[in-house]
Amino acid sequence: MQKFEKFSGLVAPLDRANVDTDAIIPKQFLKSIKRSGFGPYAFDEWRYLDHGEPGMDCSKRPLNKDFVLNQARYQGAQVLLARENFGCGSSREHAPWALDDYGFRVVIAPSFADIFFNNCFKNGMLPIKLAADKVDELFKAVEAKSGFALAVDLVQQTLTTPDGVVYKFEVDEFRKHCLLNGLDDIGLTLQHKADISTFETKHRASQPWLFS
Amino acid sequence: MNAQTLYDKLWNSHLVRTEADGTSLIYIDRHLVHEVTSPQAFEGMRMANRKPWRVGSILAVPDHNVPTKNLAAGITDPISRLQVETLDANCAELGITEFKMGDIRQGVVHVMGPEQGATLPGMTVVCGDSHTSTHGAFGALAHGIGTSEVEHVMATQCLVAKKSKTMLVKVDGKLGHGVTSKDIALEVIGMIGTAGGTGYAIEFGGDTIRGLSMEGRMTLCNMAIEAGARAGMVAADEVTFEYIKGRPFAPQASQWDAAVTYWRTLHSDDGAKFDTTITLDAAKIKPQVTWGTSPEMVLPVDGIVPDPANITDAVKRSDTERALQYMGLKANTPITEIKIDKVFIGSCTNGRIEDMRAAAAVAKGGKVAASVMLAMVVPGSGLVKAQAEKEGLDKIFIAAGFEWRDPGCSMCLAMNDDRLSSGERCASTSNRNFEGRQGQGGRTHLVSPAMAAAAAIAGHFVDVSKQ
């Protein structure tokens, strides 16, 4: 997994609550057996005017000019700003894969659905929960200023606006450690192989029917 | 010892280790696998030269891409076919038990697992699918996980997790005629919202829940994720044991009594503390119909579509406006005046035998309205299909003008050929009414099987509690 380093990124505002993972990456693209290549189909039904299918050359497809990510001022955005309950619905990890492949490293929202939130960390992405009024401030700030970028510092757990306003955010210690060091969960867990085996032996003895 | 919740008991009995910040390793007993969220996990294992920790814990089935007619012809879409073939190849290579297409045991993963007795009380169950919460109906701790976690569980038999908060949804009283566990689920989601359960494990309790069949309990736990809760659960009891007994993966006769003795402890103790408790009076719940693009946008069938002009919160108002526009609905329309184009009865929410019976009871002797282009019934598994046919339900459906299909996820998420065209309106027994969920531009109204069948006959929503 790539390490999460300090960066400053253009912010794109997606002013909707309950953005679900079906919207982030529609089902027809889930037929792929790969982890990569989902970026061009991120938000497919909102982003294009035609119906998307896997393998299409998206550079030739008609864009929905009304969709925020298609506006010139948000091209190259690395930070996505959204409303409550972002990433709800299906557990598809294709959603963070698509956002990552599109270029987003950070999603900021007042709340996230649990599975999506978890999936982000497994892919070197940082979902940040900020209070709804702070998110609202950011929506206004992004709207007001073209090229609005946020400096994201995971070590300090801060977001800094171009005007120097600093927002502190919370993050699990363990997840922060994994992101900063680009650590693979499986490798870490396997360091506790002996504990797992000990547990399993005991578990098998008490509930043998689980192992038949 | 302090009084424990069911969730506490399940968590504690699977805890391998906990770090200082609460991050824990939880041992996983059952790993269900389908074709969509597993190929990248198998590939990851291969690249890291890792083997599954305990192959016997894994049970695989293709369901999302499977066609529901002309099954013998196979999958025509080459990309879909490759995904199913990839599952077959991965399972064959690693010796994983798989119920392939054509096997009578094949079906929607969350129908198949319980049906096989592969979901047992006291288990931890995971699957790369958010509706894994279904299995909590057995007094199990069941989570949906992402593909990285699928790989993690395969390689380590553990999940990295932090303990959730607990919520008790207590439902007491007698459900009215025609009101089902689907309606309880939608009522709860309407109350607490689709993020109301985020961070929680929900236990459904109270005498109404005790009175539900296993099928009803599965429907309820299935929908816990639509309230934002990764896990839903119901305490194990005689209904649970009766359902499990004799199923292929159930404990052998020699272990049965010991298992049941343990399973009887799988309930929340008297006086156990929940972080949040919600109470509902079953008698007041009416048949539910969603009107919008999120399961929380739901009303009783005698309700009227909301008017954004009456909503003060700006974000809520614009969400409502957008939902009405997408759904092609006018504010203040009575739900019963909404006409439908298609009907889908099936899915991991409502594709079990009891659902087939409930829909057939309404369909019996009727005719699908001429204005309804397609009314399809998709049994949740080959075994559900066989049982329904044994009971003659297929004949009732076909006589009434429904299509009787082969098992699969079908139009719940429309990954196979079963989908809505843009602008089509569907009464669906599935779990999500998101934009585009059943096909780009398709409009989904979530209802119970009886409500879906009644809508098929009438051509619009009707109140089955009045029939």
mmCIF file of C-alpha atoms in Angstrom, chain B residues 91-389:
data_model
loop_
_atom_site.group_PDB
_atom_site.id
_atom_site.type_symbol
_atom_site.label_atom_id
_atom_site.label_comp_id
_atom_site.label_asym_id
_atom_site.label_seq_id
_atom_site.Cartn_x
_atom_site.Cartn_y
_atom_site.Cartn_z
ATOM 1 C CA CYS B 91 -12.429 -22.588 -5.586
ATOM 2 C CA ALA B 92 -11.181 -25.595 -7.545
ATOM 3 C CA GLU B 93 -7.552 -24.576 -7.048
ATOM 4 C CA LEU B 94 -7.879 -24.116 -3.291
ATOM 5 C CA GLY B 95 -10.366 -26.899 -2.547
ATOM 6 C CA ILE B 96 -13.151 -24.529 -1.461
ATOM 7 C CA THR B 97 -16.697 -25.920 -1.422
ATOM 8 C CA GLU B 98 -18.740 -24.161 -4.095
ATOM 9 C CA PHE B 99 -22.306 -24.603 -5.279
ATOM 10 C CA LYS B 100 -21.933 -23.842 -8.944
ATOM 11 C CA MET B 101 -24.505 -22.701 -11.461
ATOM 12 C CA GLY B 102 -26.823 -25.606 -12.177
ATOM 13 C CA ASP B 103 -26.449 -27.089 -8.676
ATOM 14 C CA ILE B 104 -29.836 -27.087 -6.936
ATOM 15 C CA ARG B 105 -28.140 -25.611 -3.856
ATOM 16 C CA GLN B 106 -26.973 -22.562 -5.819
ATOM 17 C CA GLY B 107 -28.712 -19.301 -4.953
ATOM 18 C CA VAL B 108 -28.299 -15.909 -3.374
ATOM 19 C CA VAL B 109 -25.457 -16.312 -0.873
ATOM 20 C CA HIS B 110 -27.557 -15.088 2.075
ATOM 21 C CA VAL B 111 -30.345 -17.506 1.235
ATOM 22 C CA MET B 112 -28.006 -20.419 0.555
ATOM 23 C CA GLY B 113 -25.913 -20.155 3.789
ATOM 24 C CA PRO B 114 -28.776 -20.482 6.289
ATOM 25 C CA GLU B 115 -30.569 -22.996 4.074
ATOM 26 C CA GLN B 116 -27.532 -25.277 4.252
ATOM 27 C CA GLY B 117 -27.196 -24.887 8.021
ATOM 28 C CA ALA B 118 -23.897 -23.151 7.361
ATOM 29 C CA THR B 119 -24.951 -20.233 9.542
ATOM 30 C CA LEU B 120 -25.211 -21.260 13.184
ATOM 31 C CA PRO B 121 -25.906 -19.475 16.463
ATOM 32 C CA GLY B 122 -22.789 -18.183 18.163
ATOM 33 C CA MET B 123 -20.848 -17.924 14.908
ATOM 34 C CA THR B 124 -19.027 -15.007 13.437
ATOM 35 C CA VAL B 125 -19.964 -14.802 9.765
ATOM 36 C CA VAL B 126 -18.455 -12.564 7.104
ATOM 37 C CA CYS B 127 -18.985 -12.117 3.393
ATOM 38 C CA GLY B 128 -17.876 -9.494 0.912
ATOM 39 C CA ASP B 129 -21.416 -8.235 0.769
ATOM 40 C CA SER B 130 -23.195 -5.691 2.926
ATOM 41 C CA HIS B 131 -26.278 -7.865 3.373
ATOM 42 C CA THR B 132 -24.285 -10.369 5.417
ATOM 43 C CA SER B 133 -26.126 -8.810 8.356
ATOM 44 C CA THR B 134 -28.882 -11.294 7.381
ATOM 45 C CA HIS B 135 -27.116 -14.122 9.226
ATOM 46 C CA GLY B 136 -27.421 -12.309 12.551
ATOM 47 C CA ALA B 137 -30.981 -13.672 12.604
ATOM 48 C CA PHE B 138 -29.472 -16.882 14.039
ATOM 49 C CA GLY B 139 -27.884 -15.252 17.078
ATOM 50 C CA ALA B 140 -24.639 -14.860 15.136
ATOM 51 C CA LEU B 141 -22.380 -11.866 14.661
ATOM 52 C CA ALA B 142 -22.432 -11.277 10.927
ATOM 53 C CA HIS B 143 -20.666 -8.460 9.085
ATOM 54 C CA GLY B 144 -20.403 -7.318 5.527
ATOM 55 C CA ILE B 145 -16.786 -6.662 4.558
ATOM 56 C CA GLY B 146 -14.795 -5.208 1.668
ATOM 57 C CA THR B 147 -12.534 -7.133 -0.669
ATOM 58 C CA SER B 148 -9.333 -6.298 1.250
ATOM 59 C CA GLU B 149 -11.013 -7.783 4.298
ATOM 60 C CA VAL B 150 -12.089 -10.848 2.305
ATOM 61 C CA GLU B 151 -8.409 -11.396 1.594
ATOM 62 C CA HIS B 152 -7.501 -10.678 5.213
ATOM 63 C CA VAL B 153 -10.017 -13.199 6.570
ATOM 64 C CA MET B 154 -8.919 -15.826 4.054
ATOM 65 C CA ALA B 155 -5.280 -15.387 5.032
ATOM 66 C CA THR B 156 -5.627 -14.975 8.795
ATOM 67 C CA GLN B 157 -9.119 -16.282 9.766
ATOM 68 C CA CYS B 158 -9.507 -12.958 11.563
ATOM 69 C CA LEU B 159 -11.025 -9.564 11.027
ATOM 70 C CA VAL B 160 -9.522 -6.346 12.364
ATOM 71 C CA ALA B 161 -12.362 -4.564 14.132
ATOM 72 C CA LYS B 162 -13.322 -2.239 16.927
ATOM 73 C CA LYS B 163 -16.245 -2.970 19.167
ATOM 74 C CA SER B 164 -19.487 -1.348 18.013
ATOM 75 C CA LYS B 165 -22.000 0.462 20.142
ATOM 76 C CA THR B 166 -25.192 -1.477 20.834
ATOM 77 C CA MET B 167 -28.767 -0.634 19.930
ATOM 78 C CA LEU B 168 -31.847 -2.543 20.970
ATOM 79 C CA VAL B 169 -34.840 -2.274 18.684
ATOM 80 C CA LYS B 170 -37.670 -3.662 20.776
ATOM 81 C CA VAL B 171 -40.907 -4.479 19.018
ATOM 82 C CA ASP B 172 -43.895 -5.649 21.040
ATOM 83 C CA GLY B 173 -47.485 -6.374 20.148
ATOM 84 C CA LYS B 174 -49.303 -8.102 17.345
ATOM 85 C CA LEU B 175 -48.600 -7.247 13.734
ATOM 86 C CA GLY B 176 -51.690 -6.346 11.767
ATOM 87 C CA HIS B 177 -53.044 -8.405 8.882
ATOM 88 C CA GLY B 178 -50.707 -8.210 5.881
ATOM 89 C CA VAL B 179 -47.914 -6.516 7.850
ATOM 90 C CA THR B 180 -44.555 -8.305 7.771
ATOM 91 C CA SER B 181 -41.004 -8.064 9.038
ATOM 92 C CA LYS B 182 -40.158 -6.086 5.867
ATOM 93 C CA ASP B 183 -42.558 -3.425 7.083
ATOM 94 C CA ILE B 184 -40.960 -3.448 10.543
ATOM 95 C CA ALA B 185 -37.549 -2.974 8.909
ATOM 96 C CA LEU B 186 -38.721 -0.067 6.737
ATOM 97 C CA GLU B 187 -40.562 1.520 9.669
ATOM 98 C CA VAL B 188 -37.360 1.401 11.752
ATOM 99 C CA ILE B 189 -35.295 2.877 8.909
ATOM 100 C CA GLY B 190 -37.885 5.618 8.483
ATOM 101 C CA MET B 191 -37.575 6.399 12.207
ATOM 102 C CA ILE B 192 -33.808 6.387 12.651
ATOM 103 C CA GLY B 193 -32.660 7.125 9.098
ATOM 104 C CA THR B 194 -30.153 5.311 6.909
ATOM 105 C CA ALA B 195 -27.296 6.513 9.119
ATOM 106 C CA GLY B 196 -29.181 5.982 12.400
ATOM 107 C CA GLY B 197 -27.443 2.663 13.000
ATOM 108 C CA THR B 198 -23.963 3.698 11.854
ATOM 109 C CA GLY B 199 -21.416 2.507 14.409
ATOM 110 C CA TYR B 200 -23.966 0.222 16.058
ATOM 111 C CA ALA B 201 -24.747 -3.465 16.176
ATOM 112 C CA ILE B 202 -28.545 -3.710 16.348
ATOM 113 C CA GLU B 203 -30.334 -6.404 18.308
ATOM 114 C CA PHE B 204 -33.996 -6.873 17.433
ATOM 115 C CA GLY B 205 -35.985 -8.016 20.458
ATOM 116 C CA GLY B 206 -39.435 -7.990 21.981
ATOM 117 C CA ASP B 207 -42.334 -10.404 21.663
ATOM 118 C CA THR B 208 -43.129 -9.479 18.052
ATOM 119 C CA ILE B 209 -39.627 -10.522 17.021
ATOM 120 C CA ARG B 210 -39.861 -13.723 19.065
ATOM 121 C CA GLY B 211 -43.022 -14.493 17.122
ATOM 122 C CA LEU B 212 -41.311 -14.140 13.716
ATOM 123 C CA SER B 213 -40.205 -17.145 11.689
ATOM 124 C CA MET B 214 -36.522 -17.487 10.753
ATOM 125 C CA GLU B 215 -37.385 -16.125 7.314
ATOM 126 C CA GLY B 216 -38.951 -13.058 8.908
ATOM 127 C CA ARG B 217 -35.972 -12.558 11.211
ATOM 128 C CA MET B 218 -33.574 -12.837 8.265
ATOM 129 C CA THR B 219 -35.492 -10.154 6.358
ATOM 130 C CA LEU B 220 -35.224 -7.863 9.361
ATOM 131 C CA CYS B 221 -31.496 -8.423 9.977
ATOM 132 C CA ASN B 222 -30.852 -8.155 6.236
ATOM 133 C CA MET B 223 -32.192 -4.598 6.305
ATOM 134 C CA ALA B 224 -30.109 -3.581 9.368
ATOM 135 C CA ILE B 225 -27.425 -2.382 6.961
ATOM 136 C CA GLU B 226 -29.965 -0.057 5.321
ATOM 137 C CA ALA B 227 -30.243 1.605 8.714
ATOM 138 C CA GLY B 228 -26.443 1.928 8.653
ATOM 139 C CA ALA B 229 -25.724 -0.915 11.098
ATOM 140 C CA ARG B 230 -23.102 -3.334 9.919
ATOM 141 C CA ALA B 231 -24.643 -6.087 12.043
ATOM 142 C CA GLY B 232 -28.205 -6.931 13.013
ATOM 143 C CA MET B 233 -29.090 -9.828 15.284
ATOM 144 C CA VAL B 234 -31.851 -11.755 16.992
ATOM 145 C CA ALA B 235 -31.326 -14.013 20.015
ATOM 146 C CA ALA B 236 -31.332 -17.740 19.273
ATOM 147 C CA ASP B 237 -34.364 -19.697 20.504
ATOM 148 C CA GLU B 238 -36.442 -22.798 19.756
ATOM 149 C CA VAL B 239 -37.504 -21.328 16.400
ATOM 150 C CA THR B 240 -33.823 -21.060 15.479
ATOM 151 C CA PHE B 241 -32.932 -24.596 16.593
ATOM 152 C CA GLU B 242 -35.955 -26.066 14.831
ATOM 153 C CA TYR B 243 -34.928 -24.344 11.576
ATOM 154 C CA ILE B 244 -31.331 -25.596 11.761
ATOM 155 C CA LYS B 245 -31.969 -29.193 12.772
ATOM 156 C CA GLY B 246 -31.171 -31.699 10.049
ATOM 157 C CA ARG B 247 -29.651 -29.247 7.575
ATOM 158 C CA PRO B 248 -26.480 -30.435 5.804
ATOM 159 C CA PHE B 249 -23.979 -28.250 7.705
ATOM 160 C CA ALA B 250 -25.790 -28.422 11.060
ATOM 161 C CA PRO B 251 -24.027 -30.123 13.975
ATOM 162 C CA GLN B 252 -24.075 -33.921 13.817
ATOM 163 C CA ALA B 253 -26.467 -35.790 16.073
ATOM 164 C CA SER B 254 -23.671 -36.564 18.556
ATOM 165 C CA GLN B 255 -22.909 -32.858 18.968
ATOM 166 C CA TRP B 256 -26.446 -31.510 18.686
ATOM 167 C CA ASP B 257 -27.341 -31.434 22.383
ATOM 168 C CA ALA B 258 -24.071 -29.767 23.377
ATOM 169 C CA ALA B 259 -24.556 -27.190 20.650
ATOM 170 C CA VAL B 260 -28.129 -26.396 21.673
ATOM 171 C CA THR B 261 -27.098 -26.131 25.324
ATOM 172 C CA TYR B 262 -24.564 -23.493 24.332
ATOM 173 C CA TRP B 263 -26.929 -21.762 21.914
ATOM 174 C CA ARG B 264 -29.490 -21.304 24.685
ATOM 175 C CA THR B 265 -27.083 -18.844 26.310
ATOM 176 C CA LEU B 266 -27.093 -16.629 23.202
ATOM 177 C CA HIS B 267 -29.419 -13.859 24.277
ATOM 178 C CA SER B 268 -28.986 -10.564 26.077
ATOM 179 C CA ASP B 269 -29.052 -11.025 29.850
ATOM 180 C CA ASP B 270 -31.746 -9.362 31.918
ATOM 181 C CA GLY B 271 -30.520 -5.908 32.788
ATOM 182 C CA ALA B 272 -27.942 -5.804 29.994
ATOM 183 C CA LYS B 273 -27.200 -2.204 29.000
ATOM 184 C CA PHE B 274 -27.586 -0.971 25.438
ATOM 185 C CA ASP B 275 -26.190 2.345 24.278
ATOM 186 C CA THR B 276 -29.518 3.132 22.627
ATOM 187 C CA THR B 277 -32.969 1.569 22.826
ATOM 188 C CA ILE B 278 -35.868 2.129 20.462
ATOM 189 C CA THR B 279 -39.333 0.751 21.057
ATOM 190 C CA LEU B 280 -42.100 0.144 18.546
ATOM 191 C CA ASP B 281 -45.689 -0.956 18.868
ATOM 192 C CA ALA B 282 -46.234 -3.639 16.236
ATOM 193 C CA ALA B 283 -49.954 -2.962 16.091
ATOM 194 C CA LYS B 284 -49.293 0.557 14.795
ATOM 195 C CA ILE B 285 -47.063 -0.512 11.883
ATOM 196 C CA LYS B 286 -48.710 -0.307 8.485
ATOM 197 C CA PRO B 287 -47.507 -1.760 5.183
ATOM 198 C CA GLN B 288 -44.628 0.445 4.008
ATOM 199 C CA VAL B 289 -43.710 1.830 0.594
ATOM 200 C CA THR B 290 -40.589 3.856 -0.183
ATOM 201 C CA TRP B 291 -41.233 6.902 -2.353
ATOM 202 C CA GLY B 292 -37.672 8.234 -2.838
ATOM 203 C CA THR B 293 -34.092 7.246 -3.539
ATOM 204 C CA SER B 294 -33.000 6.190 -0.063
ATOM 205 C CA PRO B 295 -34.651 3.526 2.129
ATOM 206 C CA GLU B 296 -35.356 6.196 4.767
ATOM 207 C CA MET B 297 -37.651 7.940 2.267
ATOM 208 C CA VAL B 298 -40.510 5.693 3.264
ATOM 209 C CA LEU B 299 -44.172 6.069 4.161
ATOM 210 C CA PRO B 300 -47.088 3.920 5.223
ATOM 211 C CA VAL B 301 -49.173 2.893 2.211
ATOM 212 C CA ASP B 302 -51.916 5.346 3.222
ATOM 213 C CA GLY B 303 -49.430 8.250 3.215
ATOM 214 C CA ILE B 304 -48.855 11.006 0.687
ATOM 215 C CA VAL B 305 -45.601 11.911 -1.049
ATOM 216 C CA PRO B 306 -43.866 14.729 0.876
ATOM 217 C CA ASP B 307 -43.871 18.327 -0.263
ATOM 218 C CA PRO B 308 -40.413 19.975 -0.233
ATOM 219 C CA ALA B 309 -42.122 23.295 0.489
ATOM 220 C CA ASN B 310 -42.872 22.005 3.986
ATOM 221 C CA ILE B 311 -39.237 21.065 4.739
ATOM 222 C CA THR B 312 -37.202 23.715 6.547
ATOM 223 C CA ASP B 313 -33.761 22.050 6.526
ATOM 224 C CA ALA B 314 -32.048 23.148 3.299
ATOM 225 C CA VAL B 315 -30.058 19.943 2.666
ATOM 226 C CA LYS B 316 -33.135 17.772 3.359
ATOM 227 C CA ARG B 317 -35.281 19.945 1.120
ATOM 228 C CA SER B 318 -32.916 19.736 -1.833
ATOM 229 C CA ASP B 319 -32.524 15.963 -1.305
ATOM 230 C CA THR B 320 -36.309 15.621 -1.359
ATOM 231 C CA GLU B 321 -36.618 17.761 -4.491
ATOM 232 C CA ARG B 322 -33.931 15.728 -6.225
ATOM 233 C CA ALA B 323 -35.545 12.456 -5.158
ATOM 234 C CA LEU B 324 -38.980 13.523 -6.413
ATOM 235 C CA GLN B 325 -37.504 14.601 -9.707
ATOM 236 C CA TYR B 326 -35.607 11.328 -10.139
ATOM 237 C CA MET B 327 -38.659 9.309 -9.136
ATOM 238 C CA GLY B 328 -40.944 11.294 -11.445
ATOM 239 C CA LEU B 329 -43.341 12.004 -8.589
ATOM 240 C CA LYS B 330 -45.350 15.087 -7.674
ATOM 241 C CA ALA B 331 -45.506 16.295 -4.092
ATOM 242 C CA ASN B 332 -48.669 15.355 -2.184
ATOM 243 C CA THR B 333 -49.523 12.351 -4.398
ATOM 244 C CA PRO B 334 -51.207 9.570 -2.407
ATOM 245 C CA ILE B 335 -48.972 6.447 -2.422
ATOM 246 C CA THR B 336 -51.902 4.327 -3.613
ATOM 247 C CA GLU B 337 -52.167 6.439 -6.781
ATOM 248 C CA ILE B 338 -48.630 5.604 -7.889
ATOM 249 C CA LYS B 339 -48.799 3.341 -10.947
ATOM 250 C CA ILE B 340 -46.083 0.779 -11.574
ATOM 251 C CA ASP B 341 -44.529 -0.717 -14.712
ATOM 252 C CA LYS B 342 -42.697 -3.717 -13.316
ATOM 253 C CA VAL B 343 -42.625 -5.959 -10.262
ATOM 254 C CA PHE B 344 -39.691 -7.812 -8.772
ATOM 255 C CA ILE B 345 -40.228 -10.419 -6.063
ATOM 256 C CA GLY B 346 -37.026 -12.000 -4.783
ATOM 257 C CA SER B 347 -33.545 -11.070 -3.407
ATOM 258 C CA CYS B 348 -31.640 -11.846 -0.209
ATOM 259 C CA THR B 349 -34.241 -9.758 1.608
ATOM 260 C CA ASN B 350 -37.393 -11.500 0.379
ATOM 261 C CA GLY B 351 -36.480 -14.506 -1.769
ATOM 262 C CA ARG B 352 -37.227 -17.271 0.750
ATOM 263 C CA ILE B 353 -40.037 -19.804 0.765
ATOM 264 C CA GLU B 354 -42.208 -17.829 3.158
ATOM 265 C CA ASP B 355 -41.911 -14.796 0.858
ATOM 266 C CA MET B 356 -42.949 -16.911 -2.125
ATOM 267 C CA ARG B 357 -45.957 -18.150 -0.137
ATOM 268 C CA ALA B 358 -46.963 -14.637 0.938
ATOM 269 C CA ALA B 359 -46.790 -13.336 -2.628
ATOM 270 C CA ALA B 360 -48.614 -16.374 -4.023
ATOM 271 C CA ALA B 361 -51.413 -16.011 -1.477
ATOM 272 C CA VAL B 362 -52.109 -12.523 -2.832
ATOM 273 C CA ALA B 363 -51.593 -13.472 -6.490
ATOM 274 C CA LYS B 364 -53.871 -16.510 -6.313
ATOM 275 C CA GLY B 365 -56.782 -16.212 -8.694
ATOM 276 C CA GLY B 366 -55.765 -12.725 -9.818
ATOM 277 C CA LYS B 367 -54.265 -11.400 -13.030
ATOM 278 C CA VAL B 368 -51.305 -9.084 -13.399
ATOM 279 C CA ALA B 369 -52.694 -5.718 -14.551
ATOM 280 C CA ALA B 370 -52.449 -5.061 -18.299
ATOM 281 C CA SER B 371 -50.444 -1.906 -17.591
ATOM 282 C CA VAL B 372 -47.711 -3.912 -15.837
ATOM 283 C CA MET B 373 -45.098 -4.895 -18.426
ATOM 284 C CA LEU B 374 -43.315 -7.502 -16.347
ATOM 285 C CA ALA B 375 -43.920 -9.130 -12.985
ATOM 286 C CA MET B 376 -41.147 -11.540 -12.114
ATOM 287 C CA VAL B 377 -40.685 -13.925 -9.222
ATOM 288 C CA VAL B 378 -37.101 -14.996 -8.572
ATOM 289 C CA PRO B 379 -36.702 -17.633 -5.873
ATOM 290 C CA GLY B 380 -33.656 -17.134 -3.647
ATOM 291 C CA SER B 381 -32.146 -20.541 -4.360
ATOM 292 C CA GLY B 382 -32.664 -23.724 -6.323
ATOM 293 C CA LEU B 383 -34.009 -25.353 -3.182
ATOM 294 C CA VAL B 384 -36.499 -22.543 -2.571
ATOM 295 C CA LYS B 385 -37.593 -22.933 -6.184
ATOM 296 C CA ALA B 386 -38.042 -26.701 -5.795
ATOM 297 C CA GLN B 387 -40.001 -26.297 -2.556
ATOM 298 C CA ALA B 388 -42.244 -23.636 -4.090
ATOM 299 C CA GLU B 389 -42.929 -25.892 -7.070
#
